Amino acid sequence: MVHGELWTIKELFVLPNEYIYWSIQIVMYPYMTGLVAGAFVLSSLYHVFNVESLKNIARFALVFSFALLPVAMMPLMLHLQQPLRGVHVLMTPHFTSAISAFGIVFLGYGFIVAAEIWFVYRTYIVRNIVRLREKVDRSAGETLLLTIHKIIALGAYDLSEKAVAADHKAVRLLATIGIPVACFLHGYAGFIFGSVKANALWMTPLMPVIFICSAIVSGIALCILSYAVFMEIRKMIAKRSQPGPGQIAELRSIEKHEVHSTARYLLLFMTLAITLELLDVIFRGYTAVKSWDIIREVIYNKDFVKIFIFQYGIGNVLPFILLLLPRLSTRRACLACLLVLFGVFMMRWNVVIGGQAFSLTFAGFMEYHMPVIPTSMETFKEGLTGAVSVAITPFILFYFLNKIFPAFIRDEKH
Amino acid sequence: MKRREFLKTSLMFVSGASVSLGALEFFDVREVLAAHPEVRWGFLVDTYKCVGCGFCVKACKTENEIPFEANVTRTWVERYVTLNDGRVLADSPKGARDGFTTSKIDRASEGFEDVPQDEISQAFFVPKLCNQCDNPPCVQVCPVGATYQADDGVVLVDRKWCIGCGYCIMGCPYGARFFNPVTHVADKCNFCYHRITKGLNTACAQACPFGARQVGNLKDPDDPITKILLTQRVGILKDEFGTKPQVLYIGLNKEVR
């Protein structure tokens, strides 16, 4: 069977070679990349602009964005027909291709995040090495951690005031460079679609900007949500180990404070994202070029529920109201974030799958029937199971990363 | 070191270095070819002559080892039927591999639509294939350079280097590209490059019983297709994309896109 034939339903006049070639993994790809960029921007708000109220969530967001980082490439690799040749993109980069340029930006961004984490955690790492070295009865896990920390310390054990100050300076510099690079990274993800002139829905210079805004929205929402969940877990652990009401109350107040102040930034970026997306639709309708007839058919008819109910209704308007209502509770904020995440996912879906919903002939339609139960490697990779594996990987990575770079420790700065 | 000696050695070093630098300037074959352009492959389709027999599609599949049963094809034929009420129906069942044997129109998931003969105002066939664009979007978007353009204008795919991302398939406004079900890399018509470069005809043009398809050298003023281009009115597909297609059509209708 031809690639794409398994899940594509054709209607009316569609060219023989046309199928939904970019399936769920290409939906996951800008989604995950967006989460990386968004989480990093959130962490930079504190490091660069000194938004004190985001102090605690910033560190978490940084480590979390590092955990998300390798996952951004995962959907692309799962989608490739020749995954073993994926490295060719770096070996023979073809710079007129947006995917190729994206690979370079992605690598550069990865180095920036890694370097920033290193500077943020250097003091902690050195202290931990000293502590574990002195410890006589080390467990196997502690020995392993000591080895890892010794390797990543890179021999920089200087904890003098001057050295620590230099660290802080480096963090701020990296975070500052990181913001445009993170936006650039996601701008490129949008560029990959926006520059495809053959696709009437994707072809708009607004695409990169729309992608950046919704990326920041999704990244912040995910950070708030996971932060609240992890704090809940910490509260549970605190309760179990030593039932001190003071500590739990403290954790609760930190959590509430962080969630509240982050939610305000979320609202700001949501407004931007929604405005741009609506502007795009209005502009298309107003200019009504040749492709508008078929795009209108897709937007207002075929994908009406997906776009106006799921994406704008449940994913944008509802959480917007939830966040705006007075006396925001952590629980309500979490619900809103969950809906925002769903909304951004639907936006990616509507762009990627919706863009392939109509034929190049402008006379026929195609529908993507996502494989749910995997029957072959292809239906596993480009179906629900593949998407779910991509979605849970960052959390598994975060679990291990958190052991090396604890996201929740509190110290004097950063 | 004495001044005289220093000057002498410096002079020797500089002259020696400049010679070796000059030797580093490579001879670029493409530059030379560009200065002496001799071949630019082009394709001429005469839609008045096409009857939709599908021999070309069959021949292409056999010649280029595209699985016969697979629902992808390097070339295909479209049928357009205009009804008296102005409605235009089009189809290309299995890329017209078996020809158009019924008057019923293939509406994909909606089944076949029976069109009464007396309601048809005009009907014609349009063969399609890769346009070997002068400004090929598929070459532009390929992240590894596996899709490239030869100096004679033909766009080729390196099957050993393609990573199978599908960006070129998305980038092509003509639907000419697909994933080869055997090699699992991007595939498309290459004007039977292995044949034309040896002076042979393409498989589809050879198989066409009516001469609706012709391949030729657009740079050669004596080539039959160049002569037709110079004397007749021809059209190209989707001019608005700026891809500058090199497949030219005689009798192109506005319904064809």
XYZ file of C-alpha atoms in Angstrom:
671
model
C 0.000 0.000 0.000
C 1.125 3.510 -0.801
C 2.165 5.801 2.035
C -0.841 7.788 3.154
C -3.429 5.568 1.500
C -4.258 3.835 4.792
C -5.672 6.914 6.445
C -6.756 9.143 3.558
C -10.348 9.286 2.362
C -10.749 11.079 -0.943
C -13.854 12.904 -2.025
C -14.693 14.245 -5.505
C -11.758 15.128 -7.797
C -8.401 14.536 -6.129
C -5.171 13.969 -8.077
C -3.912 10.356 -8.101
C -0.740 11.131 -6.109
C -2.455 13.230 -3.469
C -2.727 11.851 0.049
C -2.494 13.200 3.574
C 1.280 12.835 3.672
C 1.824 14.969 6.758
C -0.144 13.228 9.452
C -0.408 13.390 13.259
C 3.374 13.463 13.793
C 3.620 16.703 11.846
C 0.864 18.026 14.099
C 2.897 16.953 17.124
C 6.070 18.486 15.774
C 5.132 22.203 15.878
C 3.175 21.479 19.023
C 6.169 20.082 20.904
C 8.536 22.696 19.442
C 6.088 25.338 20.591
C 6.102 23.960 24.101
C 9.915 24.103 24.180
C 10.005 27.694 22.993
C 7.158 28.753 25.256
C 8.657 27.201 28.374
C 11.972 28.890 27.667
C 10.397 32.300 27.123
C 8.615 31.914 30.450
C 11.873 31.134 32.236
C 13.567 34.076 30.550
C 10.909 36.479 31.807
C 12.519 36.088 35.188
C 16.167 35.855 34.150
C 16.116 38.789 31.766
C 13.324 41.071 32.854
C 13.670 40.294 36.563
C 10.016 39.448 37.006
C 10.515 38.420 40.638
C 7.106 36.806 40.954
C 8.142 34.164 38.434
C 11.288 33.211 40.328
C 10.243 29.708 41.303
C 8.491 28.700 38.121
C 11.386 30.059 36.013
C 13.832 27.408 37.171
C 11.270 24.709 36.640
C 10.408 26.056 33.190
C 14.079 26.022 32.209
C 14.652 22.397 33.183
C 11.332 21.417 31.690
C 12.140 23.085 28.388
C 15.396 21.119 28.347
C 13.390 17.925 28.838
C 11.085 18.947 26.002
C 13.947 19.806 23.693
C 14.890 16.360 22.317
C 11.202 15.521 22.003
C 10.703 18.305 19.471
C 12.768 16.270 17.007
C 11.060 12.990 17.840
C 7.922 13.469 15.712
C 10.045 14.439 12.720
C 12.131 11.306 13.096
C 9.043 9.157 13.529
C 7.552 10.715 10.447
C 10.537 10.231 8.128
C 10.230 7.427 5.628
C 13.970 6.879 6.022
C 14.561 7.676 9.721
C 18.125 6.356 9.668
C 19.007 9.064 7.161
C 17.718 11.835 9.417
C 21.285 12.875 10.137
C 21.733 13.824 6.475
C 20.003 17.102 7.317
C 23.053 18.055 9.360
C 25.612 16.436 7.067
C 24.433 18.029 3.834
C 22.319 20.974 4.879
C 20.538 22.527 1.950
C 20.062 26.091 3.085
C 17.213 27.014 0.784
C 15.111 24.519 2.732
C 13.297 25.729 5.827
C 13.621 22.291 7.455
C 17.381 22.420 7.035
C 17.646 25.920 8.491
C 15.386 24.776 11.293
C 17.852 21.987 12.154
C 20.661 24.519 12.553
C 18.564 26.904 14.660
C 17.360 23.991 16.757
C 20.906 22.831 17.483
C 22.033 26.337 18.357
C 19.066 26.744 20.633
C 19.819 23.398 22.290
C 23.337 24.590 23.109
C 22.013 27.824 24.565
C 19.560 26.040 26.866
C 22.188 23.495 27.915
C 24.698 26.249 28.661
C 22.154 28.256 30.607
C 21.219 25.258 32.738
C 24.878 24.599 33.379
C 25.456 28.128 34.661
C 22.262 28.122 36.723
C 23.157 24.809 38.370
C 26.941 25.098 38.622
C 26.899 26.191 42.256
C 24.487 23.435 43.145
C 26.506 20.835 41.266
C 29.786 21.776 42.964
C 28.155 21.804 46.392
C 26.600 18.460 45.710
C 29.920 16.974 44.639
C 31.548 18.215 47.840
C 28.660 16.876 49.930
C 28.585 13.461 48.281
C 32.362 13.102 48.342
C 32.381 13.529 52.091
C 29.520 11.136 52.600
C 30.772 7.709 53.710
C 27.766 5.489 53.118
C 26.771 6.501 49.607
C 23.942 4.599 47.948
C 24.367 3.344 44.393
C 22.144 6.132 43.112
C 24.198 8.740 44.915
C 27.425 7.351 43.494
C 25.947 7.513 40.019
C 24.768 11.068 40.601
C 28.221 12.000 41.895
C 29.812 10.605 38.740
C 27.356 12.444 36.493
C 27.862 15.689 38.371
C 31.633 15.272 38.276
C 31.473 14.891 34.503
C 29.164 17.821 33.873
C 30.984 20.087 36.326
C 33.698 20.206 33.640
C 36.306 20.851 36.312
C 34.898 24.246 37.200
C 34.865 24.043 40.990
C 35.458 27.703 41.744
C 32.700 28.985 44.033
C 34.260 32.318 44.889
C 32.000 35.342 44.894
C 33.542 36.538 41.681
C 32.969 33.226 39.896
C 29.338 32.994 41.048
C 28.725 36.553 39.914
C 30.164 35.624 36.533
C 27.745 32.702 36.410
C 24.809 35.002 37.006
C 26.007 37.323 34.296
C 26.311 34.414 31.868
C 22.809 33.202 32.707
C 21.347 36.588 31.982
C 23.274 36.857 28.717
C 22.233 33.380 27.578
C 18.606 33.992 28.533
C 18.689 37.236 26.585
C 20.084 35.564 23.474
C 17.739 32.667 24.083
C 14.527 34.664 23.715
C 15.025 35.712 20.085
C 16.480 32.301 19.253
C 13.461 30.543 20.808
C 11.141 32.790 18.829
C 13.237 32.251 15.731
C 13.066 28.500 16.303
C 9.327 28.535 16.343
C 9.154 31.139 13.655
C 10.977 28.625 11.500
C 8.453 25.933 12.349
C 5.818 28.335 11.057
C 7.985 29.231 8.082
C 8.129 25.560 7.077
C 4.390 25.737 6.496
C 3.977 29.380 5.534
C 6.475 29.115 2.692
C 4.763 26.209 0.923
C 3.266 28.128 -1.950
C 1.530 25.061 -3.282
C -0.712 24.974 -0.222
C -3.353 27.681 -0.247
C -4.090 27.463 3.477
C -0.475 27.544 4.663
C 0.764 30.159 2.265
C 0.746 33.299 4.420
C 3.571 35.397 5.856
C 1.547 35.544 9.083
C 2.173 31.859 9.689
C 5.508 32.232 11.570
C 4.089 34.955 13.825
C 0.920 33.014 14.544
C 3.076 30.025 15.426
C 5.313 32.026 17.775
C 2.381 33.476 19.700
C 0.542 30.217 20.127
C 3.834 28.537 21.029
C 4.382 30.884 23.940
C 0.754 30.398 24.994
C 1.065 26.608 24.984
C 4.459 26.654 26.695
C 3.261 28.855 29.529
C 0.073 26.812 29.936
C 2.030 23.590 30.134
C 4.434 25.067 32.668
C 1.613 26.262 34.916
C -0.144 22.940 34.668
C 2.875 20.746 35.268
C 4.160 23.079 37.965
C 0.867 22.740 39.833
C 0.868 18.977 39.384
C 4.457 18.613 40.595
C 3.759 20.892 43.549
C 0.778 18.686 44.397
C 3.108 15.678 44.354
C 5.589 17.527 46.544
C 2.841 18.376 48.997
C 1.904 14.718 49.133
C 5.524 13.730 49.768
C 5.871 16.427 52.438
C 2.704 15.190 54.108
C 3.970 11.630 54.161
C 7.528 12.293 55.341
C 6.898 14.828 58.096
C 3.428 16.151 58.651
C 4.494 19.719 59.338
C 1.571 21.967 58.461
C 3.904 24.916 58.069
C 5.798 23.409 55.143
C 2.672 22.383 53.284
C 1.111 25.809 53.790
C 4.294 27.373 52.491
C 4.314 25.162 49.402
C 0.669 26.003 48.815
C 1.260 29.732 49.043
C 4.247 29.570 46.670
C 2.225 27.562 44.222
C -0.739 29.942 44.355
C 1.469 32.961 43.918
C 3.376 31.492 40.951
C 0.263 30.224 39.219
C -1.481 33.574 39.630
C 1.295 35.705 38.290
C 2.058 33.344 35.401
C -1.624 33.224 34.440
C -1.516 36.975 33.792
C 1.240 36.503 31.219
C -0.727 33.666 29.701
C -3.714 35.971 29.192
C -1.523 38.559 27.523
C -0.067 36.131 24.993
C -3.454 34.491 24.413
C -4.917 37.818 23.342
C -2.097 38.259 20.860
C -2.430 34.736 19.473
C -6.192 34.891 19.012
C -6.059 38.325 17.390
C -3.501 37.174 14.832
C -5.358 33.961 14.021
C -8.625 35.797 13.505
C -6.864 38.445 11.455
C -5.626 35.707 9.143
C -9.121 34.317 8.564
C -10.661 37.781 8.080
C -7.906 38.788 5.685
C -8.387 35.678 3.574
C -12.122 36.294 3.370
C -11.641 39.956 2.563
C -9.099 39.440 -0.204
C -10.906 36.295 -1.414
C -8.275 35.135 -3.882
C -8.806 32.118 -6.109
C -8.328 29.598 -3.313
C -10.830 31.253 -0.965
C -13.793 29.230 -2.282
C -12.276 25.926 -1.233
C -10.698 27.299 1.955
C -14.048 28.752 2.996
C -15.630 25.382 2.359
C -13.051 23.752 4.657
C -13.149 26.405 7.404
C -16.876 27.027 7.611
C -18.159 23.651 6.610
C -15.880 20.628 6.731
C -13.775 21.691 9.729
C -16.327 23.942 11.422
C -16.486 21.920 14.641
C -12.710 21.491 14.818
C -12.005 25.179 14.231
C -14.833 27.136 15.806
C -15.978 24.772 18.556
C -12.766 22.980 19.580
C -10.054 25.505 18.756
C -11.697 28.878 19.329
C -14.562 27.915 21.640
C -13.213 25.313 24.016
C -9.536 26.108 23.445
C -9.597 29.916 23.508
C -12.783 31.636 24.675
C -13.606 29.295 27.547
C -10.148 29.350 29.209
C -9.974 33.097 28.582
C -13.144 33.584 30.624
C -11.965 31.109 33.271
C -8.723 33.041 33.731
C -10.391 36.450 33.727
C -13.022 35.660 36.347
C -12.047 37.033 39.768
C -10.634 34.926 42.629
C -8.643 32.569 40.419
C -7.975 29.283 42.183
C -5.120 26.969 41.247
C -7.626 24.342 40.229
C -9.442 26.708 37.881
C -6.156 27.920 36.435
C -5.179 24.309 35.772
C -8.453 23.594 34.035
C -7.983 26.691 31.898
C -4.409 25.646 31.036
C -5.584 22.195 30.066
C -8.127 23.747 27.717
C -5.507 26.134 26.326
C -3.211 23.194 25.592
C -6.066 21.436 23.849
C -6.863 24.608 21.898
C -3.294 25.039 20.683
C -3.151 21.381 19.727
C -6.337 21.848 17.702
C -4.820 24.918 16.071
C -1.849 22.813 14.934
C -4.220 20.098 13.784
C -6.370 22.536 11.828
C -3.338 24.021 10.141
C -1.510 20.803 9.306
C -4.388 18.448 8.575
C -6.752 21.217 7.470
C -4.132 22.398 4.997
C -4.240 19.011 3.359
C -8.010 18.697 3.520
C -8.463 20.003 0.001
C -6.990 18.880 -3.269
C -4.594 20.858 -5.441
C -7.361 20.720 -8.024
C -9.535 22.881 -5.706
C -12.316 20.486 -6.667
C -11.943 17.635 -4.173
C -11.353 16.951 -0.515
C -9.301 14.610 1.604
C -9.949 13.453 5.113
C -7.451 12.069 7.620
C -8.662 9.053 9.549
C -6.103 8.743 12.305
C -5.112 5.125 12.940
C -5.983 4.369 16.568
C -5.009 0.749 16.968
C -1.561 0.096 15.497
C -1.517 -2.791 13.043
C 1.844 -2.037 11.484
C 4.889 0.138 12.076
C 3.346 2.818 9.896
C 0.028 2.925 11.752
C 1.944 2.932 15.029
C 4.182 5.807 14.035
C 1.599 7.973 12.327
C -1.354 7.177 14.535
C -2.617 7.792 18.041
C -0.024 5.568 19.730
C 2.847 7.422 18.086
C 1.416 10.758 19.143
C 0.888 9.596 22.719
C 4.445 8.261 22.949
C 5.724 11.639 21.819
C 3.523 13.410 24.363
C 4.655 11.380 27.375
C 8.377 11.283 26.578
C 9.169 14.781 27.986
C 7.725 13.788 31.340
C 9.889 10.666 31.478
C 12.929 12.744 30.505
C 12.006 15.350 33.085
C 11.901 12.680 35.782
C 15.540 11.809 35.128
C 16.669 15.368 34.448
C 15.114 16.449 37.722
C 17.487 14.071 39.540
C 20.481 15.794 37.991
C 19.127 19.347 37.907
C 16.493 19.519 40.652
C 13.864 21.918 39.350
C 12.390 22.704 42.734
C 15.372 23.528 44.963
C 15.403 26.985 46.412
C 18.507 29.006 46.956
C 19.644 32.574 47.028
C 19.389 33.436 43.322
C 17.883 32.007 40.108
C 69.116 37.534 8.609
C 70.366 40.193 6.261
C 67.919 42.607 4.684
C 68.745 41.446 1.192
C 68.227 37.832 2.195
C 64.956 38.645 3.936
C 63.598 40.413 0.871
C 64.653 37.541 -1.327
C 62.984 34.854 0.753
C 59.868 36.970 1.244
C 59.567 37.513 -2.475
C 59.989 33.812 -3.112
C 57.409 32.939 -0.480
C 54.842 35.412 -1.760
C 55.236 34.368 -5.378
C 55.104 30.703 -4.412
C 51.988 31.203 -2.299
C 50.189 33.112 -5.037
C 50.827 30.325 -7.505
C 49.389 27.684 -5.184
C 46.368 29.859 -4.467
C 45.761 30.181 -8.167
C 45.913 26.426 -8.509
C 43.127 26.125 -5.954
C 40.599 27.697 -8.296
C 38.654 24.724 -9.521
C 37.272 24.174 -12.932
C 33.480 24.303 -12.541
C 31.715 22.115 -15.057
C 28.400 23.817 -14.490
C 29.852 27.219 -15.188
C 31.192 26.027 -18.490
C 27.903 24.372 -19.391
C 25.993 27.502 -18.507
C 28.205 29.441 -20.875
C 27.428 26.968 -23.653
C 23.827 25.917 -23.097
C 23.032 23.202 -25.550
C 20.264 21.139 -24.026
C 17.104 22.088 -22.171
C 14.625 19.264 -22.105
C 11.013 20.197 -22.611
C 7.775 18.345 -23.128
C 4.876 19.085 -25.380
C 1.392 17.722 -24.772
C -1.252 18.020 -27.451
C -4.555 17.693 -25.638
C -6.442 17.553 -28.954
C -4.736 14.289 -29.740
C -5.142 12.534 -26.379
C -7.963 9.979 -26.242
C -7.385 8.791 -22.674
C -6.295 5.268 -23.574
C -3.833 5.209 -20.675
C -1.079 3.471 -22.662
C 1.336 6.162 -21.507
C 0.560 5.523 -17.836
C 1.016 1.780 -18.300
C 4.260 2.228 -20.191
C 5.597 4.617 -17.565
C 4.805 2.260 -14.706
C 6.531 -0.607 -16.464
C 9.546 1.397 -17.560
C 10.155 3.087 -14.231
C 9.225 0.172 -11.965
C 6.381 1.897 -10.182
C 4.269 -0.985 -8.808
C 1.408 -1.537 -11.210
C -1.253 -1.874 -8.539
C -0.033 1.028 -6.396
C -2.277 4.087 -6.460
C 0.543 6.465 -7.300
C 1.941 7.238 -10.699
C 4.578 9.360 -12.402
C 2.195 10.374 -15.122
C -1.552 10.337 -15.324
C -4.397 11.437 -17.561
C -7.299 13.585 -16.409
C -10.713 13.646 -18.022
C -12.772 16.820 -18.033
C -16.462 16.807 -18.794
C -18.429 20.041 -19.070
C -22.182 19.731 -18.820
C -24.804 21.873 -20.482
C -25.558 23.556 -17.158
C -21.954 24.711 -16.868
C -20.940 22.149 -14.262
C -17.446 20.761 -14.785
C -16.654 17.229 -13.672
C -13.185 15.753 -13.702
C -11.634 12.457 -12.751
C -8.603 10.248 -13.188
C -9.424 6.774 -11.880
C -6.164 5.009 -10.966
C -4.393 7.758 -12.880
C -6.136 6.410 -16.021
C -3.798 3.432 -15.959
C -6.456 1.290 -17.617
C -7.817 4.076 -19.769
C -11.278 5.564 -19.565
C -13.542 2.641 -20.318
C -16.785 4.001 -18.931
C -18.603 7.300 -19.293
C -19.292 7.313 -15.548
C -17.268 9.900 -13.638
C -15.213 8.783 -10.635
C -16.212 10.925 -7.617
C -13.916 9.061 -5.170
C -15.762 8.225 -1.933
C -19.026 9.408 -3.473
C -18.955 6.646 -6.067
C -19.396 6.948 -9.821
C -21.636 9.576 -11.316
C -23.528 8.670 -14.434
C -23.629 11.577 -16.831
C -26.254 11.431 -19.598
C -24.566 11.738 -22.963
C -26.887 14.449 -24.250
C -26.044 16.723 -21.323
C -22.350 16.860 -22.152
C -21.270 20.011 -23.911
C -17.556 19.228 -24.140
C -15.134 16.591 -22.932
C -11.392 16.208 -23.279
C -8.337 14.519 -21.771
C -5.266 16.135 -20.268
C -2.123 14.088 -19.631
C 0.011 15.312 -16.748
C 3.536 14.683 -15.520
C 6.309 16.448 -13.641
C 6.748 19.923 -15.142
C 10.558 19.961 -14.653
C 10.158 23.574 -13.575
C 12.835 26.147 -14.197
C 12.241 27.361 -10.663
C 11.407 24.066 -8.947
C 9.925 24.447 -5.443
C 10.737 20.796 -4.686
C 14.455 21.468 -5.144
C 14.199 24.570 -3.003
C 12.579 22.823 -0.039
C 14.538 19.547 0.034
C 16.440 19.704 3.350
C 19.304 17.481 2.171
C 19.599 18.372 -1.499
C 18.428 14.917 -2.572
C 16.176 16.556 -5.144
C 18.300 18.537 -7.548
C 18.186 20.001 -10.995
C 20.496 18.776 -13.697
C 22.086 21.278 -16.048
C 19.731 20.271 -18.817
C 16.774 21.319 -16.683
C 15.525 17.922 -15.549
C 14.789 17.640 -11.815
C 16.121 14.391 -10.401
C 15.867 12.578 -7.061
C 18.792 10.861 -5.370
C 17.116 7.785 -3.958
C 20.087 6.948 -1.784
C 20.069 10.326 -0.061
C 16.351 11.210 0.266
C 15.241 11.070 3.899
C 11.547 10.778 3.088
C 10.269 13.892 4.845
C 7.683 14.648 2.187
C 8.481 18.356 2.029
C 8.940 18.179 -1.752
C 5.582 16.445 -2.116
C 3.998 19.293 -0.168
C 5.923 21.896 -2.136
C 4.890 20.694 -5.593
C 1.836 22.602 -6.840
C 1.156 19.953 -9.484
C 0.797 16.800 -7.382
C 3.537 15.241 -9.472
C 5.369 13.741 -6.495
C 4.655 10.760 -4.275
C 6.377 8.238 -2.042
C 7.574 5.206 -3.947
C 6.068 2.214 -2.120
C 9.160 0.103 -2.818
C 12.048 2.472 -2.132
C 10.153 4.569 0.465
C 11.633 7.772 -0.889
C 10.182 10.642 -2.906
C 9.575 9.785 -6.537
C 8.411 11.587 -9.653
C 8.694 11.711 -13.406
C 12.209 12.459 -14.650
C 11.396 12.563 -18.385
C 12.847 9.011 -18.530
C 16.266 10.541 -17.984
C 18.011 7.227 -18.560
C 16.457 7.115 -22.014
C 16.521 10.702 -23.274
C 20.185 11.166 -22.396
C 20.911 8.232 -24.696
C 18.949 9.761 -27.535
C 15.866 7.630 -26.960
C 12.281 8.745 -26.533
C 10.468 8.729 -23.183
C 8.440 5.600 -22.449
C 5.144 7.504 -22.395
C 5.801 9.371 -25.635
C 6.858 6.135 -27.269
C 3.710 4.365 -26.107
C 1.323 7.103 -27.206
C -0.469 5.872 -30.353
C -1.577 9.381 -31.329
C 1.546 11.442 -30.793
C -0.048 13.482 -28.053
C 3.216 13.475 -26.095
C 6.594 14.642 -27.312
C 9.887 15.297 -25.604
C 12.552 17.505 -27.111
C 15.400 19.932 -26.729
C 14.060 23.460 -26.361
C 17.485 24.911 -27.136
C 17.577 23.281 -30.539
C 15.729 25.396 -33.135
C 15.396 22.399 -35.421
C 13.736 20.213 -32.827
C 10.119 19.382 -33.830
C 8.727 20.593 -30.532
C 10.663 23.850 -30.633
C 9.212 24.453 -34.067
C 5.689 23.924 -32.741
C 6.381 26.229 -29.779
C 7.548 28.914 -32.157
C 4.539 28.668 -34.423
C 1.596 27.687 -32.225
C -0.114 28.984 -29.138
C 0.689 26.887 -26.102
C -0.089 27.133 -22.414
C 1.382 25.996 -19.132
C -0.191 24.820 -15.893
C -0.518 27.038 -12.813
C 1.489 29.945 -14.086
C 0.645 31.920 -10.928
C 3.083 29.902 -8.817
C 6.053 31.226 -10.740
C 7.598 27.789 -11.115
C 8.158 28.237 -14.859
C 7.044 24.784 -16.018
C 8.689 23.189 -19.035
C 5.750 20.992 -19.948
C 3.746 22.879 -22.536
C 0.193 22.245 -23.626
C -1.581 22.714 -26.898
C -5.301 23.321 -26.427
C -5.235 23.978 -22.711
C -8.652 24.721 -21.257
C -9.291 27.117 -18.363
C -10.877 24.309 -16.358
C -7.572 22.486 -16.168
C -5.584 23.282 -13.050
